Short mmCIF file of N, CA and C in Angstrom, two decimals:
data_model
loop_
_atom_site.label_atom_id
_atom_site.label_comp_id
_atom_site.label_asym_id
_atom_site.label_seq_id
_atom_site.Cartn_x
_atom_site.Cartn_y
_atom_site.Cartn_z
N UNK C 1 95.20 117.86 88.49
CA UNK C 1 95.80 116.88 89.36
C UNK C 1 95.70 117.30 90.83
N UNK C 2 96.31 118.70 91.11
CA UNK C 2 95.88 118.75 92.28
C UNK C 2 94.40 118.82 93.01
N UNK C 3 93.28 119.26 91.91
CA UNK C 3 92.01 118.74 92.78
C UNK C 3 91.61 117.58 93.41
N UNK C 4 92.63 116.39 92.16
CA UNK C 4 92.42 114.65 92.50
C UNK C 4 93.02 114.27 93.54
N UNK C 5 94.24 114.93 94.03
CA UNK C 5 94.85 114.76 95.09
C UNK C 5 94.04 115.35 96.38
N UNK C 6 93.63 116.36 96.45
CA UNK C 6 93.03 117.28 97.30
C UNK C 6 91.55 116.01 97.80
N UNK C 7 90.73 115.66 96.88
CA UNK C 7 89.73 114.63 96.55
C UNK C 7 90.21 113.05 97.27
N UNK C 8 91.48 112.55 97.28
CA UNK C 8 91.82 111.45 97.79
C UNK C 8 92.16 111.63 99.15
N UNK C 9 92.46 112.71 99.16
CA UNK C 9 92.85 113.14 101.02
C UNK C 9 91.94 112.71 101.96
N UNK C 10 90.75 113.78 101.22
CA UNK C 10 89.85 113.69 101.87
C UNK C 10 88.60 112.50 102.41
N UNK C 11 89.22 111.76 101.32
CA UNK C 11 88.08 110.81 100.81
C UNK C 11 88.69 109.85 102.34
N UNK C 12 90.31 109.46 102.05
CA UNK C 12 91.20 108.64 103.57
C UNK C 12 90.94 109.13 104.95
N UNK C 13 90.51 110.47 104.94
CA UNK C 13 90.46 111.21 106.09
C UNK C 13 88.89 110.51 106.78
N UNK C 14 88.14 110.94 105.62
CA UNK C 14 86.44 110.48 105.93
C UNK C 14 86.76 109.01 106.22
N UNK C 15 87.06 108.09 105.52
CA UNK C 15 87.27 106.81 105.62
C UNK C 15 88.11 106.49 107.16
N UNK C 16 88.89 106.91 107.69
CA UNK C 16 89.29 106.86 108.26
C UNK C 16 88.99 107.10 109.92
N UNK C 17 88.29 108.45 110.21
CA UNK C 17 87.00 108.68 111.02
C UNK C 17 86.23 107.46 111.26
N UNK C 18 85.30 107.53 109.86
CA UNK C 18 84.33 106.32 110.54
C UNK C 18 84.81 105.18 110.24
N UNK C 19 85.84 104.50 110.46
CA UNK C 19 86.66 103.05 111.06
C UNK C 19 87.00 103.29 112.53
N UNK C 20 86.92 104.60 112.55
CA UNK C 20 88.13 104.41 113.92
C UNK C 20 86.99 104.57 114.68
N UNK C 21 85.47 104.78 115.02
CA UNK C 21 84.39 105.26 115.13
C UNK C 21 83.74 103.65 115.68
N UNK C 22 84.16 102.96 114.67
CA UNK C 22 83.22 101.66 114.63
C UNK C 22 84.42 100.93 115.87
N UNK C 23 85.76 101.05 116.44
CA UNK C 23 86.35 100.34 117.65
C UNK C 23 86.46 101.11 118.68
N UNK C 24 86.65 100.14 119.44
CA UNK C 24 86.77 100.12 120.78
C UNK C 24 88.40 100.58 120.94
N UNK C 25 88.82 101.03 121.15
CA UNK C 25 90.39 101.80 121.29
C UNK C 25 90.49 103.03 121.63
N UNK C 26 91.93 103.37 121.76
CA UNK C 26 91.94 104.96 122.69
C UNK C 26 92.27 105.84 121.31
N UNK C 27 91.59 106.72 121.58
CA UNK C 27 91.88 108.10 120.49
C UNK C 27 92.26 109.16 120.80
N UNK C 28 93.48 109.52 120.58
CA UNK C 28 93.48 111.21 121.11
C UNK C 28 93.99 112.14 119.90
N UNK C 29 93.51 113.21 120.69
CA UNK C 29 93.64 114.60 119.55
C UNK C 29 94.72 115.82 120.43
N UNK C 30 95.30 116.43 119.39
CA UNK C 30 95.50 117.86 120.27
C UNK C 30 96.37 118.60 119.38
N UNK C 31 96.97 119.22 119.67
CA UNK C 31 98.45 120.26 118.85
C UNK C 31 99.73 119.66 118.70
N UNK C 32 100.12 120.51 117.85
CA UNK C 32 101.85 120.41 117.48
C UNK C 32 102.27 122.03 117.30
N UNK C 33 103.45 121.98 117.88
CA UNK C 33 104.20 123.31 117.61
C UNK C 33 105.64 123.19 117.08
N UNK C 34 105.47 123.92 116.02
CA UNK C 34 107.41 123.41 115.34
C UNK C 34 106.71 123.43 113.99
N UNK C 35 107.83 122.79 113.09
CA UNK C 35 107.58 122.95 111.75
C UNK C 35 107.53 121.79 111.15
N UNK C 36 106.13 121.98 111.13
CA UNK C 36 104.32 122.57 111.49
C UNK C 36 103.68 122.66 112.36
N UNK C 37 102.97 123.44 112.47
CA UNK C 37 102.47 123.80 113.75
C UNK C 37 100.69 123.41 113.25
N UNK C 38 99.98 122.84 114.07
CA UNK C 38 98.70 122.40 113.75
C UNK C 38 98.17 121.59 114.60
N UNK C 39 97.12 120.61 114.09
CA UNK C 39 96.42 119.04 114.63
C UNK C 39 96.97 118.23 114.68
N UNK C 40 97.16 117.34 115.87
CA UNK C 40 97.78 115.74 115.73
C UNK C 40 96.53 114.61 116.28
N UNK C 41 96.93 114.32 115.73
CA UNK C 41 95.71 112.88 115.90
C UNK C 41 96.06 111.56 116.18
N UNK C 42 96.31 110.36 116.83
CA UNK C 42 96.17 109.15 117.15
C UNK C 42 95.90 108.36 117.64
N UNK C 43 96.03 107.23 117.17
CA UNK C 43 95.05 105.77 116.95
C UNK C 43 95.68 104.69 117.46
N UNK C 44 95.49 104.05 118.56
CA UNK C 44 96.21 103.35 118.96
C UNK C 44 95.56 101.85 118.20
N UNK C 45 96.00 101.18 117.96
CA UNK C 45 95.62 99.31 117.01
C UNK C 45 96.20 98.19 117.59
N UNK C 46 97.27 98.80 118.49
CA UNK C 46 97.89 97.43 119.75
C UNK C 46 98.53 98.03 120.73
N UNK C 47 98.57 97.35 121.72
CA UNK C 47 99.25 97.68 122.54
C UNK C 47 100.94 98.56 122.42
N UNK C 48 101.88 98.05 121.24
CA UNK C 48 102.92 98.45 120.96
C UNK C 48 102.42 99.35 119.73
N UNK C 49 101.56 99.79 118.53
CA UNK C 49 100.93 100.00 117.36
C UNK C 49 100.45 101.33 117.74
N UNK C 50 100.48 102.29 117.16
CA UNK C 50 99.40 102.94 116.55
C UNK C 50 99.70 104.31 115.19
N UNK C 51 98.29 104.42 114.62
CA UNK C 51 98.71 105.66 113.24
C UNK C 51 98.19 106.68 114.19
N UNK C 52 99.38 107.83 113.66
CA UNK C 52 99.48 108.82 113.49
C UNK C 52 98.81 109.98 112.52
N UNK C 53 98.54 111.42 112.41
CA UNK C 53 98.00 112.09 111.74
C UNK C 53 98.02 113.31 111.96
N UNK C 54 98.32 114.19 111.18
CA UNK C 54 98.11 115.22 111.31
C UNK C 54 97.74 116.61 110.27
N UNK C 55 97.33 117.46 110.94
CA UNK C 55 97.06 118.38 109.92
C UNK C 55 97.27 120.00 110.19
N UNK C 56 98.96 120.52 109.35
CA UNK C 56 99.31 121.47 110.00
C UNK C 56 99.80 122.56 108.79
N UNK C 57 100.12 123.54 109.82
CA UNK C 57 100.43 124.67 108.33
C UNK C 57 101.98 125.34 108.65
N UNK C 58 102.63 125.30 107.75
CA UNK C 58 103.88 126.08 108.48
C UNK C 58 103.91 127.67 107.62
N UNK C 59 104.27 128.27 108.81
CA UNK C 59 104.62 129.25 108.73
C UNK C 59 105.83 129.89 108.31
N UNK C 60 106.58 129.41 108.16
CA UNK C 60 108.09 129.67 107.60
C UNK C 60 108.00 130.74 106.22
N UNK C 61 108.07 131.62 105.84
CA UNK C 61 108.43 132.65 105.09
C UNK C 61 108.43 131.84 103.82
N UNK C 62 109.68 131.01 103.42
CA UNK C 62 109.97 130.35 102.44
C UNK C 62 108.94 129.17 102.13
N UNK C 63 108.34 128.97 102.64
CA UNK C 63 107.67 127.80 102.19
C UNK C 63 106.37 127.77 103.47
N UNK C 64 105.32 128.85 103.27
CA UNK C 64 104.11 128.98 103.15
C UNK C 64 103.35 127.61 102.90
N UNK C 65 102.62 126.52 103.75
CA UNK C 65 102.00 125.55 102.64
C UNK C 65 100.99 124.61 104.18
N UNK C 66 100.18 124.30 103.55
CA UNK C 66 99.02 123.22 104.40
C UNK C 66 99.80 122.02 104.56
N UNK C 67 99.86 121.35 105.42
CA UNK C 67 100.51 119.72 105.14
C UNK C 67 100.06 118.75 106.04
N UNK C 68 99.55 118.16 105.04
CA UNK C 68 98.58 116.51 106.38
C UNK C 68 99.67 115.60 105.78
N UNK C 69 100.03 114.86 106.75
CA UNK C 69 100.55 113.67 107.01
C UNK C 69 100.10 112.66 107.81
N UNK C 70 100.41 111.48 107.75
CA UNK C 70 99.85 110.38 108.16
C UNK C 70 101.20 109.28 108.34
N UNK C 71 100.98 108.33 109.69
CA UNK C 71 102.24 107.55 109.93
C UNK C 71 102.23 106.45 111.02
N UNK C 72 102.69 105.12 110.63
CA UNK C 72 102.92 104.45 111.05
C UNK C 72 103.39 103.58 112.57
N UNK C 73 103.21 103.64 113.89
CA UNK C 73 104.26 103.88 114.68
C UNK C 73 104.45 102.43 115.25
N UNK C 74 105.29 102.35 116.09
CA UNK C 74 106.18 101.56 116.46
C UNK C 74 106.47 101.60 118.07
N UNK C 75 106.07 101.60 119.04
CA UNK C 75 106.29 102.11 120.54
C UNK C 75 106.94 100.92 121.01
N UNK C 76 108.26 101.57 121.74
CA UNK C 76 109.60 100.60 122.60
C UNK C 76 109.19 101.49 123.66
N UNK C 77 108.87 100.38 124.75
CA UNK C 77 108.72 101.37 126.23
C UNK C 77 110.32 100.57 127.01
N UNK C 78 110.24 99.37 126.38
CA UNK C 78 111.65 98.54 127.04
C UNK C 78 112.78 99.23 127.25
N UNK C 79 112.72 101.09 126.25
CA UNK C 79 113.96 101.43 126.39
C UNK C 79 114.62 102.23 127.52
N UNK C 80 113.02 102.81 127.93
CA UNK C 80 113.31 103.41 129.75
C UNK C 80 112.57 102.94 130.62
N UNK C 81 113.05 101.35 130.87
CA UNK C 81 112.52 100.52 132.32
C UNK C 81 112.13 101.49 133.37
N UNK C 82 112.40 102.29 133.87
CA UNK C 82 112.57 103.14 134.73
C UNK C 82 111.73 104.13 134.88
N UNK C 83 111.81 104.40 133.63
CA UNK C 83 110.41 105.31 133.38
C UNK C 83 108.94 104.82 132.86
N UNK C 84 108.04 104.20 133.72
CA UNK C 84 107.14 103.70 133.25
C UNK C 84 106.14 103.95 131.85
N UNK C 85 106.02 105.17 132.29
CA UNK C 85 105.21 106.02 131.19
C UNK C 85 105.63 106.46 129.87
N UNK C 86 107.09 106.18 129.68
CA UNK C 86 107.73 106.92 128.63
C UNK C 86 108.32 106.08 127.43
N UNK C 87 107.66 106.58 126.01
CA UNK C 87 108.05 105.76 125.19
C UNK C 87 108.94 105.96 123.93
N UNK C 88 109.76 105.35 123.67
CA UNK C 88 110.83 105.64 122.04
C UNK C 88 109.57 105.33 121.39
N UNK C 89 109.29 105.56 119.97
CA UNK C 89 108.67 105.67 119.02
C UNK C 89 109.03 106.18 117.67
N UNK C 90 108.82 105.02 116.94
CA UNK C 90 109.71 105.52 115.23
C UNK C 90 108.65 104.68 114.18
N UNK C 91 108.59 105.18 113.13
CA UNK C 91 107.71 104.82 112.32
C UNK C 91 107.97 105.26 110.59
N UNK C 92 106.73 105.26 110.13
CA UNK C 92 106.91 105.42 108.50
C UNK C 92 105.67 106.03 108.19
N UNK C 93 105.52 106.89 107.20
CA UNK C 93 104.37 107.70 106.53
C UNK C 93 104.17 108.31 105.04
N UNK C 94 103.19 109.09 105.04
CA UNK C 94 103.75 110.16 103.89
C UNK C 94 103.06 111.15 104.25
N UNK C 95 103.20 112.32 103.38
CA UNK C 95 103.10 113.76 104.05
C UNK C 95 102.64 114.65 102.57
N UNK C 96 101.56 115.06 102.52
CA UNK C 96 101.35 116.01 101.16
C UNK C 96 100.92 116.98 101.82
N UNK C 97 102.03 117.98 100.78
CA UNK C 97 101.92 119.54 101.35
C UNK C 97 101.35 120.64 100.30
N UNK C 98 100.82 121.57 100.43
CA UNK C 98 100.26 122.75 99.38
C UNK C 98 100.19 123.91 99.69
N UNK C 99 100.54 124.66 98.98
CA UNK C 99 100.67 126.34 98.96
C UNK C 99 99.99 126.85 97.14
N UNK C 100 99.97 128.04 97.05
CA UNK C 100 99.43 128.86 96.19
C UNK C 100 99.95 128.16 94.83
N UNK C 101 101.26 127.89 94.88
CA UNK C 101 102.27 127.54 93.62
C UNK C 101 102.28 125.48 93.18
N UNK C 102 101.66 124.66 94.20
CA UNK C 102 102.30 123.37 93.86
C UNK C 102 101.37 122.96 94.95
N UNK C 103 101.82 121.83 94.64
CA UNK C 103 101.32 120.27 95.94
C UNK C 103 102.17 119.76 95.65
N UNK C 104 102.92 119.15 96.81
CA UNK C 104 103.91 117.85 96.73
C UNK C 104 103.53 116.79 97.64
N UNK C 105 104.22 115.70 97.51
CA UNK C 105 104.04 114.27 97.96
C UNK C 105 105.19 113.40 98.02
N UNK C 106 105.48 113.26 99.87
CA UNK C 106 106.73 112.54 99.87
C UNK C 106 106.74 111.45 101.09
N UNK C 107 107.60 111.07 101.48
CA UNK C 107 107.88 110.18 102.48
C UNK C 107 108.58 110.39 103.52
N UNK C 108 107.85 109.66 104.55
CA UNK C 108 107.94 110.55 106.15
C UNK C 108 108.43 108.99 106.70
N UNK C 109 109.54 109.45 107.90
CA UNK C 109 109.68 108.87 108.47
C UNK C 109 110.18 109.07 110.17
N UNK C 110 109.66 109.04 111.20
CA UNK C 110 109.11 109.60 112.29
C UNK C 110 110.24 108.83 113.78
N UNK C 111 110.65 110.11 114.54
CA UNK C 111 111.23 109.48 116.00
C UNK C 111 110.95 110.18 116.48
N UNK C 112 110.89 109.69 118.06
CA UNK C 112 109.94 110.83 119.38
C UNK C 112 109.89 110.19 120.49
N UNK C 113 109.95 110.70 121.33
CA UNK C 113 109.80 110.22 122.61
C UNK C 113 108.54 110.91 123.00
N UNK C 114 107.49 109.96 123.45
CA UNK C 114 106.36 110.14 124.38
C UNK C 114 105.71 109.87 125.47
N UNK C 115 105.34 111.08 126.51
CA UNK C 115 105.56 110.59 127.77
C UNK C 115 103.62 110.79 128.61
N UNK C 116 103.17 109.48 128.82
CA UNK C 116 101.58 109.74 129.43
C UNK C 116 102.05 109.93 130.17
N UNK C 117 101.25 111.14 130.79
CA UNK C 117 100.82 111.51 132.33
C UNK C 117 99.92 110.39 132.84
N UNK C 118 100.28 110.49 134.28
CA UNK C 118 99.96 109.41 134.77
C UNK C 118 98.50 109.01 135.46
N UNK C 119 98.04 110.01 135.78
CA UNK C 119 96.38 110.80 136.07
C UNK C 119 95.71 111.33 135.28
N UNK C 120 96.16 111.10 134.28
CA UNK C 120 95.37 112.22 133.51
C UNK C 120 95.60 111.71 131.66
N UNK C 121 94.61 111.76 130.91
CA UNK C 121 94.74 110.99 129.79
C UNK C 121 94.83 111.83 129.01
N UNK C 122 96.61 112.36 128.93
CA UNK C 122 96.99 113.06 128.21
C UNK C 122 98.75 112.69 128.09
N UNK C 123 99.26 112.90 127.10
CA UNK C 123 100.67 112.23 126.14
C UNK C 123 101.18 113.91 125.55
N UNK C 124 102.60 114.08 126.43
CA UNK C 124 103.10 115.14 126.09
C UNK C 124 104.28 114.14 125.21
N UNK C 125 104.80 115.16 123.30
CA UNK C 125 105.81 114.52 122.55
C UNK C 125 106.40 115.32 122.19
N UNK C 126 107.71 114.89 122.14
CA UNK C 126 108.56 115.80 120.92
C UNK C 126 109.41 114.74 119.85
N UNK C 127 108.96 114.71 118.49
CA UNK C 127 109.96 114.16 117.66
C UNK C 127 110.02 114.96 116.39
N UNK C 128 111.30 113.69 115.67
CA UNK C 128 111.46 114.77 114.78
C UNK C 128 111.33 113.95 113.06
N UNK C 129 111.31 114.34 111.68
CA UNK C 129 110.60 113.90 111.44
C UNK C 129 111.90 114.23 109.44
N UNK C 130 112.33 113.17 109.03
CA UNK C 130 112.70 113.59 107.87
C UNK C 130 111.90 113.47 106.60
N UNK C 131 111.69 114.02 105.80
CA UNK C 131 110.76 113.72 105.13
C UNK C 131 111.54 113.81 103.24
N UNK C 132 111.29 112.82 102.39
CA UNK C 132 112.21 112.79 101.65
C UNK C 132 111.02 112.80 100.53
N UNK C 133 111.02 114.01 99.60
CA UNK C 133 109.76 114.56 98.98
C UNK C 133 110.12 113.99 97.49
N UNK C 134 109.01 113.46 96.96
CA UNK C 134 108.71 112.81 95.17
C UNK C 134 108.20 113.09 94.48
N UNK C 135 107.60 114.26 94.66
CA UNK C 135 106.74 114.90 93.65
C UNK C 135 106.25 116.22 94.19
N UNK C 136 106.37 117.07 93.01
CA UNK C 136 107.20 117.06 91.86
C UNK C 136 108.44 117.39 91.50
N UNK C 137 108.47 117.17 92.44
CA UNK C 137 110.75 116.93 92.50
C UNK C 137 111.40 116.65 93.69
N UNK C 138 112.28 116.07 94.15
CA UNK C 138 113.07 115.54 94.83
C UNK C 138 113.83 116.22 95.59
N UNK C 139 113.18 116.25 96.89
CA UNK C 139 114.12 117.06 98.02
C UNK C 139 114.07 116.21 99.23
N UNK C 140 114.66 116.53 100.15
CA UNK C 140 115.08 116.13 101.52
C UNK C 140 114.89 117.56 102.44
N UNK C 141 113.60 117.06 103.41
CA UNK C 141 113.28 118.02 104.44
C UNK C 141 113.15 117.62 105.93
N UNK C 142 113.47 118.50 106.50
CA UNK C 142 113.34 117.85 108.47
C UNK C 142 111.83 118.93 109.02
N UNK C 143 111.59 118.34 109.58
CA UNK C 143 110.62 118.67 110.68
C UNK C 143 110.54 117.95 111.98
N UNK C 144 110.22 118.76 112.74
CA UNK C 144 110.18 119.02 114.15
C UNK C 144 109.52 119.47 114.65
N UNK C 145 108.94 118.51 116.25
CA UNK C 145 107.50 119.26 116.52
C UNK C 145 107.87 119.13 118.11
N UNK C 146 107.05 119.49 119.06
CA UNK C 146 106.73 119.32 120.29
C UNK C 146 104.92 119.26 120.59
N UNK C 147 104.58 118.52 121.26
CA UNK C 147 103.05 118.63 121.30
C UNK C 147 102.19 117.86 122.56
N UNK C 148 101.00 117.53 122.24
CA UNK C 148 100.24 116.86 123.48
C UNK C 148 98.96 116.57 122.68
N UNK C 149 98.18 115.59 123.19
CA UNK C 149 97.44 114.81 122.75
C UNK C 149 96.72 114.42 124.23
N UNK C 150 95.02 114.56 123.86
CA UNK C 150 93.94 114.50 125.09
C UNK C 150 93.40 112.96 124.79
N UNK C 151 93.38 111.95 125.33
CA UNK C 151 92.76 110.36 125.20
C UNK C 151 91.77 109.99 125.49
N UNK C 152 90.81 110.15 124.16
CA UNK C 152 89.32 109.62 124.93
C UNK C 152 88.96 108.22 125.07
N UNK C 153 88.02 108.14 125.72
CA UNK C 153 87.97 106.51 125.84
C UNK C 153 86.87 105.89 124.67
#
């Protein structure tokens, strides 16, 4: 099972590349630090819209493990008039994680505030992230990141 899982990841990941390949939209890439620390990736699809992605590893003692997630977003800039550049952002995902012992598979659901620089096509974030895990057993986990993301055209 876990090779089939490992096999479908990859297969969304590839699939996913070359769609985002074939539009015209902004893409950016860069880091996350927190737990997980790794790749973030996104896709903007509207003006208020875009998925999320990432692919990170935590380090934590107790729980050693790879974890790509993928997510939904939602951008309210209405909520700091004031601040042009700066946006609330909340969304929905899922998140499969693996270490030596298991793979699991659960449900992510995402808040953050993100702020473009204004010269420069780059998005500094920090949110945070609960994730409520289904396989193969049932837990409730938080994560938390801080990061930045480079926007190509």
């Amino acid at each position: 099972m876990k090779k089939t899982v490992w096999l479908f990841v990859i297969a969304l990941v590839f699939i996913s590349f070359v769609s985002l390949k074939a539009q015209d939209k902004k893409f950016g890439l860069g880091v996350t630090l927190g737990a997980p620390t790794g790749f973030s990736g996104k896709y903007w699809v509207s003006d208020e819209n875009a998925v999320d992605f990432g692919l990170a590893y935590s380090f934590v003692e107790t729980s050693n493990a790879l974890s790509i997630h993928a997510d939904y977003l939602y951008h309210e800039s209405r909520w700091f008039p004031r601040f042009d550049r700066l946006d609330f952002y909340y969304g929905f995902g899922a998140r499969i994680r693996s270490n030596k012992d298991q793979t699991s598979l659960g449900i992510r659901g995402v808040a953050g505030l993100a702020l473009m620089l204004k010269d420069t096509p780059v998005d500094i974030f920090v949110e945070i992230a609960p994730v409520f895990k289904l396989i193969p057993s049932t837990a409730l986990n938080l994560e938390a990141a801080i990061g930045a993301r480079y926007y190509f055209d």
